[in-house]
Amino acid sequence: MDSPNVKNNGGVAKDIEDNKVIAILAYLVFFLPLLAAKDSRFAMYHGNQGFLLFLLLLAVNIVGTVVPILGWLIILPIGNLLILALLIMGIINASKGEEKSLPIIGKYTIIKPPESQ
């Protein structure tokens, strides 16, 4: 049973199967698809999601560190828990072969995936 976000097109299914591991690892090392699978729409999509997650992590930790007391006691712990939850959601989506946007940050595109063939 395919999810609604996965096309039954043979080329798309092959792209997903061939690059699923790279898409999963893109949440830990966002630039991996840029090096290993730059022609894969699926891997680049998850690379973009991983990059957005990295930027959010950077922003939360900078703001949480700079703002005294409130940042240390509220922003850092809650922000990092949110990022962990988004990371897990992204890895699950990639492992299921779905191109599902992450809540809050997923609607933005910085790394453009290649056009479909």
Short mmCIF file of C-alpha atoms in Angstrom, two decimals:
data_model
loop_
_atom_site.label_atom_id
_atom_site.label_comp_id
_atom_site.label_asym_id
_atom_site.label_seq_id
_atom_site.Cartn_x
_atom_site.Cartn_y
_atom_site.Cartn_z
CA MET A 1 0.00 0.00 0.00
CA ASP A 2 1.55 3.31 -1.13
CA SER A 3 1.09 6.54 0.75
CA PRO A 4 -0.56 9.43 -1.09
CA ASN A 5 2.74 11.34 -1.16
CA VAL A 6 4.57 8.59 -3.08
CA LYS A 7 3.96 8.45 -6.81
CA ASN A 8 3.65 5.04 -8.43
CA ASN A 9 5.87 6.17 -11.29
CA GLY A 10 8.70 3.68 -11.78
CA GLY A 11 11.44 6.34 -11.89
CA VAL A 12 10.24 8.02 -8.73
CA ALA A 13 9.95 4.71 -6.86
CA LYS A 14 13.47 3.75 -7.98
CA ASP A 15 14.81 7.15 -6.87
CA ILE A 16 13.23 6.67 -3.44
CA GLU A 17 14.55 3.13 -3.01
CA ASP A 18 18.06 3.99 -4.23
CA ASN A 19 18.40 7.10 -2.05
CA LYS A 20 16.41 6.28 1.08
CA VAL A 21 19.53 5.89 3.27
CA ILE A 22 20.97 9.19 2.05
CA ALA A 23 17.62 10.90 2.72
CA ILE A 24 17.59 9.54 6.27
CA LEU A 25 21.19 10.62 6.89
CA ALA A 26 20.38 14.08 5.47
CA TYR A 27 18.73 14.94 8.79
CA LEU A 28 22.05 14.39 10.56
CA VAL A 29 24.39 15.67 7.81
CA PHE A 30 22.29 17.97 5.62
CA PHE A 31 24.92 18.43 2.89
CA LEU A 32 25.28 14.68 2.23
CA PRO A 33 22.70 14.69 -0.63
CA LEU A 34 24.62 17.58 -2.23
CA LEU A 35 27.70 15.37 -2.37
CA ALA A 36 26.30 11.87 -2.89
CA ALA A 37 22.91 12.22 -4.62
CA LYS A 38 22.63 15.60 -6.32
CA ASP A 39 20.44 14.13 -9.09
CA SER A 40 17.94 12.61 -6.64
CA ARG A 41 14.83 14.69 -6.07
CA PHE A 42 13.94 12.61 -2.99
CA ALA A 43 17.36 12.93 -1.30
CA MET A 44 17.61 16.65 -2.09
CA TYR A 45 14.13 17.27 -0.67
CA HIS A 46 15.17 15.70 2.62
CA GLY A 47 18.52 17.50 2.44
CA ASN A 48 16.57 20.77 2.34
CA GLN A 49 14.46 19.69 5.33
CA GLY A 50 17.66 18.75 7.20
CA PHE A 51 19.22 22.13 6.38
CA LEU A 52 16.14 23.97 7.66
CA LEU A 53 16.30 21.90 10.83
CA PHE A 54 20.00 22.80 11.22
CA LEU A 55 19.21 26.52 10.83
CA LEU A 56 16.46 26.23 13.46
CA LEU A 57 18.89 24.44 15.79
CA LEU A 58 21.43 27.20 15.28
CA ALA A 59 18.86 29.95 15.92
CA VAL A 60 17.40 28.31 19.04
CA ASN A 61 20.82 27.73 20.57
CA ILE A 62 22.12 31.22 19.80
CA VAL A 63 19.00 32.94 21.16
CA GLY A 64 18.80 30.56 24.13
CA THR A 65 22.42 31.20 25.04
CA VAL A 66 22.31 34.98 24.64
CA VAL A 67 19.08 35.59 26.57
CA PRO A 68 19.90 35.23 30.28
CA ILE A 69 17.81 33.05 32.60
CA LEU A 70 14.71 32.86 30.35
CA GLY A 71 16.82 31.51 27.51
CA TRP A 72 18.72 29.06 29.67
CA LEU A 73 15.68 27.71 31.51
CA ILE A 74 12.96 27.84 28.83
CA ILE A 75 14.19 28.52 25.28
CA LEU A 76 17.07 26.02 25.21
CA PRO A 77 15.33 22.98 26.73
CA ILE A 78 11.98 23.42 24.98
CA GLY A 79 13.56 24.48 21.68
CA ASN A 80 15.93 21.54 21.62
CA LEU A 81 13.10 19.11 22.47
CA LEU A 82 11.09 20.56 19.58
CA ILE A 83 14.08 20.11 17.26
CA LEU A 84 14.52 16.51 18.43
CA ALA A 85 10.84 15.81 17.72
CA LEU A 86 11.15 17.36 14.22
CA LEU A 87 14.32 15.33 13.60
CA ILE A 88 12.54 12.09 14.47
CA MET A 89 9.55 13.03 12.30
CA GLY A 90 11.84 13.76 9.35
CA ILE A 91 13.73 10.49 9.71
CA ILE A 92 10.45 8.56 9.88
CA ASN A 93 9.14 10.34 6.76
CA ALA A 94 12.34 9.59 4.84
CA SER A 95 12.35 5.95 5.92
CA LYS A 96 8.74 5.56 4.75
CA GLY A 97 9.63 7.07 1.36
CA GLU A 98 7.46 10.16 1.83
CA GLU A 99 8.13 13.77 0.87
CA LYS A 100 6.19 15.19 3.78
CA SER A 101 7.04 18.68 5.03
CA LEU A 102 8.07 19.14 8.63
CA PRO A 103 5.70 21.27 10.72
CA ILE A 104 6.68 24.94 11.19
CA ILE A 105 9.79 24.94 8.96
CA GLY A 106 8.95 22.54 6.13
CA LYS A 107 7.27 25.03 3.83
CA TYR A 108 10.51 26.85 3.05
CA THR A 109 12.89 25.80 0.28
CA ILE A 110 16.55 26.76 0.32
CA ILE A 111 18.06 23.75 -1.46
CA LYS A 112 16.08 23.25 -4.65
CA PRO A 113 15.61 19.62 -5.73
CA PRO A 114 16.35 18.79 -9.39
CA GLU A 115 13.47 18.72 -11.85
CA SER A 116 11.76 15.38 -12.40
CA GLN A 117 12.66 13.48 -15.55
#
